[in-house]
XYZ file of N, CA and C in Angstrom:
501
model
N 163.429 124.994 173.288
C 162.475 125.800 174.619
C 162.380 125.457 175.860
N 162.325 126.355 176.783
C 162.406 126.004 178.045
C 160.982 126.482 178.337
N 160.209 126.201 178.919
C 158.755 126.818 179.992
C 158.714 126.525 180.839
N 158.900 127.246 181.987
C 158.338 127.671 183.591
C 157.381 126.393 183.604
N 156.174 126.325 182.994
C 155.030 125.487 183.027
C 154.222 125.910 181.808
N 153.682 124.977 181.268
C 152.954 124.550 179.919
C 151.299 124.816 180.382
N 150.710 125.600 179.618
C 148.993 125.450 179.828
C 148.520 124.674 178.837
N 148.202 123.619 179.697
C 147.454 122.231 179.041
C 146.464 122.200 178.990
N 145.659 122.151 178.033
C 144.197 122.221 177.601
C 144.067 120.695 177.086
N 142.724 120.017 178.159
C 141.848 118.957 178.271
C 140.873 118.710 177.323
N 140.236 117.724 176.464
C 139.489 117.951 176.140
C 138.678 116.317 175.346
N 137.675 116.066 175.490
C 136.794 114.636 175.131
C 135.948 114.695 173.824
N 137.114 113.968 172.849
C 136.667 113.914 171.547
C 134.999 112.987 171.609
N 134.096 113.464 170.302
C 134.182 114.652 170.177
C 133.911 115.866 170.615
N 134.775 116.841 169.943
C 134.387 118.412 170.934
C 134.465 119.644 169.458
N 132.843 120.615 169.865
C 132.786 121.390 168.984
C 133.974 122.570 168.749
N 135.120 122.629 169.262
C 136.025 123.303 168.711
C 136.923 123.121 169.502
N 138.153 122.529 168.651
C 139.517 122.181 169.233
C 140.453 123.321 168.515
N 139.791 123.878 168.068
C 140.893 124.815 167.358
C 140.674 126.169 168.212
N 139.883 126.652 169.054
C 139.711 127.314 170.241
C 140.539 126.445 171.065
N 140.197 125.858 171.882
C 140.872 125.166 172.685
C 142.484 125.204 172.608
N 142.814 124.745 171.444
C 144.235 124.826 171.202
C 144.948 126.526 171.565
N 144.175 127.304 170.869
C 144.530 128.350 170.943
C 144.693 129.182 172.092
N 144.099 128.586 173.246
C 144.083 129.130 174.208
C 145.397 128.191 175.477
N 146.008 127.306 175.070
C 147.060 126.754 175.579
C 148.368 126.244 174.269
N 149.147 125.732 175.111
C 150.627 125.474 174.474
C 150.076 123.522 173.931
N 149.612 122.913 174.754
C 149.146 121.694 174.189
C 147.400 121.081 174.485
N 147.851 120.929 173.864
C 145.861 120.363 173.794
C 145.883 118.446 174.118
N 145.274 118.290 175.018
C 145.415 116.150 175.412
C 143.687 116.015 175.058
N 143.522 115.311 173.946
C 142.083 114.976 173.712
C 142.320 113.301 174.128
N 141.443 113.414 174.741
C 140.805 111.402 174.631
C 139.680 111.363 173.583
N 139.259 109.717 173.905
C 138.652 109.822 172.703
C 138.245 108.094 173.013
N 137.433 107.141 172.976
C 136.946 106.152 173.464
C 137.410 105.455 172.002
N 138.079 104.052 171.806
C 138.115 103.113 170.735
C 136.784 102.014 170.541
N 135.909 102.086 171.436
C 135.220 101.539 171.089
C 133.921 101.806 169.792
N 133.201 100.773 169.520
C 132.962 101.120 167.939
C 131.819 100.204 167.533
N 131.058 100.369 166.784
C 129.961 99.434 166.502
C 130.574 99.176 165.217
N 129.718 98.105 163.972
C 130.244 97.736 162.969
C 130.647 98.915 162.054
N 129.614 99.913 161.907
C 129.646 100.989 160.542
C 130.897 101.798 161.118
N 131.398 102.350 162.474
C 131.942 102.813 162.690
C 133.929 102.076 162.271
N 133.366 100.755 162.143
C 134.887 100.720 161.967
C 135.011 100.422 160.355
N 133.514 100.272 159.690
C 133.904 100.552 158.034
C 134.377 101.557 157.542
N 133.517 102.961 158.274
C 134.049 104.400 158.028
C 135.320 104.617 158.547
N 136.072 103.833 159.303
C 137.509 103.827 160.078
C 137.891 103.370 158.363
N 137.786 102.244 158.261
C 138.618 101.562 157.382
C 138.640 102.748 155.588
N 137.456 103.137 155.272
C 137.427 104.414 154.027
C 138.838 105.122 154.248
N 138.836 105.395 155.449
C 140.084 106.784 155.580
C 141.344 106.308 155.926
N 141.740 105.012 156.187
C 143.309 104.082 156.601
C 143.845 104.360 154.997
N 145.339 104.549 154.885
C 145.980 104.739 153.676
C 146.285 103.161 153.199
N 146.821 103.240 152.255
C 147.430 101.620 151.777
C 148.018 101.069 153.409
N 149.155 102.088 153.363
C 150.208 101.172 154.641
C 149.691 100.544 155.534
N 148.074 101.853 155.956
C 147.615 101.443 157.635
C 146.545 100.531 157.173
N 146.291 100.253 155.981
C 145.243 99.059 155.400
C 146.095 97.645 155.729
N 147.216 97.577 154.716
C 147.977 96.456 155.167
C 148.564 95.877 156.544
N 148.094 97.259 157.503
C 148.418 96.542 158.801
C 147.242 96.278 159.533
N 146.459 96.818 159.422
C 144.978 96.290 159.680
C 144.570 95.146 159.428
N 145.060 94.417 158.188
C 144.878 93.339 157.617
C 145.982 92.433 158.336
N 146.867 92.534 158.929
C 147.557 92.091 159.272
C 147.458 91.678 160.642
N 146.583 92.604 161.401
C 146.149 91.549 162.976
C 145.655 90.758 162.584
N 145.990 89.520 163.808
C 145.853 88.577 163.955
C 144.271 88.663 165.118
N 144.378 89.519 165.917
C 143.561 89.396 166.919
C 142.691 90.865 165.954
N 141.115 90.917 166.371
C 140.181 91.245 165.135
C 140.039 92.503 166.611
N 139.995 92.643 167.543
C 139.510 93.572 168.798
C 141.012 94.176 168.594
N 142.168 93.869 168.590
C 143.378 95.147 168.149
C 143.481 95.710 167.136
N 143.018 95.490 165.864
C 142.779 95.610 164.227
C 141.687 96.830 164.432
N 140.478 96.061 165.289
C 139.139 97.487 165.093
C 139.490 98.522 165.752
N 140.789 98.732 167.312
C 140.713 99.141 167.761
C 141.745 100.601 167.123
N 143.205 100.101 166.532
C 143.768 100.638 165.526
C 143.382 101.518 164.598
N 142.516 100.638 163.210
C 141.565 101.500 162.456
C 140.675 102.613 163.113
N 139.647 102.501 164.264
C 138.906 103.372 164.485
C 139.666 104.083 165.171
N 141.087 104.841 166.093
C 142.283 105.038 166.193
C 142.729 105.775 165.049
N 143.056 105.301 164.179
C 143.062 106.380 162.513
C 142.261 107.248 162.589
N 140.907 107.141 162.738
C 139.983 107.500 162.453
C 139.585 108.373 163.139
N 139.467 108.038 164.303
C 139.408 109.408 165.777
C 140.474 110.632 165.808
N 142.347 110.095 165.297
C 143.088 111.371 164.672
C 143.194 111.789 163.870
N 142.276 111.303 162.865
C 142.190 112.196 161.443
C 141.260 113.009 161.784
N 139.931 112.659 162.844
C 139.110 113.671 162.223
C 139.303 114.783 163.702
N 140.074 114.205 164.788
C 140.689 115.658 165.072
C 141.704 116.300 164.521
N 142.881 115.820 164.022
C 144.005 116.767 162.815
C 142.435 117.332 161.773
N 141.755 116.697 161.240
C 141.168 117.179 160.324
C 140.215 118.607 160.963
N 139.837 118.634 162.218
C 139.007 119.794 162.864
C 139.763 120.881 162.931
N 141.806 120.560 163.440
C 142.157 121.417 163.864
C 143.142 122.158 162.449
N 142.642 121.390 161.119
C 143.451 121.785 159.580
C 141.857 122.258 158.941
N 141.010 122.209 159.378
C 139.969 122.535 158.373
C 139.567 121.442 157.265
N 140.027 120.147 157.769
C 139.909 119.069 156.499
C 138.972 117.872 157.032
N 138.173 117.224 155.542
C 137.817 116.214 156.155
C 138.623 114.976 156.700
N 138.194 114.160 157.390
C 139.371 112.970 157.876
C 139.999 112.416 157.167
N 139.375 112.095 155.530
C 140.156 111.348 154.488
C 140.996 112.133 154.422
N 140.903 113.106 154.473
C 141.864 114.448 153.400
C 143.418 114.644 154.272
N 143.595 114.162 155.804
C 144.371 114.642 156.538
C 145.666 113.187 156.106
N 146.521 113.673 155.531
C 147.500 113.158 155.340
C 148.502 112.557 156.550
N 148.492 110.812 156.590
C 149.645 110.517 158.221
C 150.631 109.777 157.316
N 151.686 109.831 157.876
C 152.623 108.929 157.267
C 153.662 108.791 158.746
N 154.289 107.675 158.343
C 154.741 107.405 159.478
C 156.347 107.805 159.493
N 156.942 108.693 160.615
C 157.698 109.292 160.698
C 159.008 108.156 161.075
N 159.499 108.635 161.669
C 161.206 107.752 163.018
C 160.557 106.968 163.909
N 161.082 105.710 163.527
C 160.914 105.262 164.176
C 158.968 104.762 164.292
N 158.642 105.011 162.978
C 157.582 104.412 163.006
C 155.767 105.236 163.458
N 156.901 106.428 163.897
C 155.834 107.047 164.792
C 154.983 107.799 163.694
N 153.465 107.961 163.973
C 152.963 108.837 163.067
C 153.022 110.190 163.078
N 153.006 111.058 162.302
C 153.231 112.398 161.802
C 152.683 113.102 160.610
N 152.413 114.659 160.640
C 151.457 114.628 159.447
C 152.568 114.780 158.347
N 151.783 114.398 156.738
C 152.962 114.394 155.931
C 153.424 116.362 155.865
N 154.045 116.575 155.365
C 154.965 117.747 155.399
C 154.239 118.804 154.874
N 153.353 118.443 153.584
C 152.559 119.977 153.170
C 151.676 120.038 154.008
N 150.847 119.248 155.210
C 149.879 119.823 156.090
C 150.247 120.117 157.395
N 151.455 120.442 157.332
C 152.027 121.088 158.637
C 151.780 122.479 158.801
N 150.193 122.744 158.814
C 149.563 124.128 159.184
C 150.141 124.337 160.325
N 151.193 125.828 160.253
C 151.106 126.475 161.552
C 152.357 124.966 162.879
N 152.710 124.460 161.848
C 154.219 123.627 162.309
C 152.766 122.480 163.844
N 151.978 122.059 163.244
C 151.067 121.432 163.705
C 152.014 119.984 164.236
N 152.159 119.584 165.570
C 152.502 118.377 165.707
C 151.716 117.672 166.757
N 151.985 116.603 166.570
C 150.795 115.293 167.722
C 151.526 114.383 167.954
N 151.155 113.618 168.882
C 151.958 112.335 169.237
C 150.159 111.304 170.021
N 150.500 110.237 169.673
C 149.252 108.919 170.064
C 149.534 108.228 170.970
N 148.656 107.764 171.946
C 148.941 106.677 172.910
C 147.586 106.070 173.046
N 147.714 104.414 172.851
C 146.302 103.633 173.391
C 146.539 102.957 174.382
N 145.575 102.476 174.703
C 145.383 100.901 176.336
C 144.377 100.864 176.498
N 143.813 99.324 175.698
C 142.893 99.005 176.145
C 141.799 99.978 175.188
N 140.672 100.144 175.144
C 139.716 101.486 174.578
C 140.154 102.521 174.253
N 141.107 103.032 175.204
C 141.324 104.491 175.630
C 142.614 105.035 174.555
N 141.870 106.562 173.470
C 143.255 107.452 173.179
C 143.455 108.582 173.429
N 144.427 108.685 173.733
C 145.013 109.829 173.851
C 145.577 110.737 172.778
N 145.262 111.948 172.197
C 146.252 112.671 171.472
C 146.464 114.090 171.961
N 148.079 114.202 172.255
C 148.409 115.364 172.280
C 149.007 116.249 171.394
N 148.127 117.485 171.017
C 148.736 118.180 170.195
C 149.522 119.402 170.716
N 150.239 120.301 169.591
C 150.773 121.638 170.023
C 151.482 122.283 168.585
N 151.219 123.348 168.942
C 152.404 123.812 167.504
C 153.862 124.184 168.131
N 154.251 124.003 169.099
C 155.426 124.413 170.032
C 156.591 123.151 169.249
N 156.360 122.313 168.797
C 157.199 121.246 168.430
C 156.888 120.023 168.546
N 158.075 119.041 168.694
C 157.545 117.710 169.095
C 157.000 117.794 170.397
N 156.140 116.800 170.420
C 155.529 116.333 171.995
C 155.281 115.080 171.844
N 155.007 114.612 173.605
C 154.763 112.824 173.508
C 153.636 112.838 174.593
N 153.009 111.641 174.287
C 151.743 111.737 175.047
C 152.251 110.041 175.615
N 151.849 109.458 176.809
C 151.618 108.271 177.068
C 150.247 107.957 177.983
N 149.918 106.385 177.638
C 148.672 106.202 178.746
C 149.250 104.109 178.805
N 148.819 104.123 179.894
C 148.905 102.889 180.741
C 148.027 102.572 181.838
N 147.579 101.440 181.557
C 146.621 101.191 182.668
C 147.698 100.361 183.955
N 146.635 101.050 184.978
C 146.847 100.527 186.228
C 147.294 98.958 186.868
N 148.242 98.761 187.111
C 148.217 97.386 187.278
C 149.428 96.737 188.441
N 149.040 95.746 188.890
C 150.232 95.315 190.059
C 151.178 94.463 189.205
N 152.498 94.902 189.740
C 153.545 94.272 189.340
C 154.148 93.054 190.302
N 154.249 92.079 190.346
C 154.507 90.761 190.794
C 155.470 91.689 191.316
N 156.612 91.564 190.573
C 158.160 91.703 191.229
C 158.664 92.922 191.076
N 157.565 94.032 191.538
C 158.183 95.041 190.988
C 159.147 95.767 191.833
N 159.980 95.208 192.986
C 161.522 95.238 193.573
C 162.634 95.103 192.721
N 162.481 93.744 191.725
C 163.101 93.456 190.625
C 163.315 94.765 189.667
N 162.171 95.061 189.184
C 162.434 95.774 188.285
C 162.773 97.379 188.782
N 162.585 98.058 190.332
C 163.082 98.728 190.887
C 164.110 99.020 190.670
N 165.092 97.890 191.430
C 166.310 97.647 191.544
C 166.944 97.426 190.063
N 166.793 97.409 188.906
C 167.178 97.656 187.319
C 167.181 99.335 187.253
N 165.944 99.823 187.847
C 165.733 101.364 186.994
C 166.354 102.213 187.924
N 165.948 102.028 188.993
C 165.915 103.339 189.884
C 167.501 103.267 190.897
N 168.186 104.327 190.848
C 169.587 104.360 191.601
C 169.304 103.794 193.032
N 170.377 104.033 193.794
C 170.282 103.682 195.030
C 169.719 104.579 196.365
N 169.652 105.697 195.734
C 168.591 106.392 196.922
C 167.187 106.664 196.529
N 166.895 106.878 195.182
C 165.340 105.887 194.960
C 164.989 104.860 195.331
N 166.018 103.638 195.391
C 165.045 103.013 195.392
C 165.177 102.616 197.241
N 166.269 103.185 197.687
C 165.803 103.026 199.010
C 164.759 104.111 199.664
N 163.947 104.265 199.000
C 163.198 105.765 199.293
C 161.292 104.504 199.143
N 161.766 103.726 198.394
C 160.574 102.891 198.005
C 160.648 102.013 199.458
N 161.246 101.874 200.083
C 161.242 100.763 201.377
C 159.824 101.765 202.302
N 160.589 103.049 202.508
C 159.725 103.851 203.285
C 158.696 103.424 203.080
N 157.816 103.310 204.627
C 156.460 103.672 204.614
C 155.255 105.015 204.279
N 156.390 105.841 203.990
C 155.509 107.329 203.878
C 155.712 107.503 202.639
N 156.598 106.691 201.935
C 156.465 106.506 200.294
C 155.503 105.420 199.350
N 155.087 104.236 199.750
C 154.231 103.670 199.795
C 152.726 104.108 200.093
């Protein structure tokens, strides 16, 4: 499917009506914080499925484990609000290459999503159009950026990086 432009909606979770927002656009991107107190982490652990629980328990870094659990809780809350289901009833499975997706039975209206996180920020893109992707990265200095550019860019693009008006 080709679009000249997509209508993208933005929301910060929690939000009163993700359904109305998604109805008004093709792609909805929701952000949420992964910071959580112990009670919220406990709530998150209740909604994890067996595979997610095993993953949580394998983490050696407890901060990363907590963010994973809270991320799955927030994802289920968002999807649950769109599906009219409580978070614990949202069946998330691992699809191709380990990407989380809704179990086939729960894909009401072909609802698809993508998840990205960095530090304490979670992004979830949701659409009914088909596959969707979202990503987030922390802005940071790259010490050897020229070596990365040499590997990634072609000669024209690489030459443009050296221009003062580009930097």
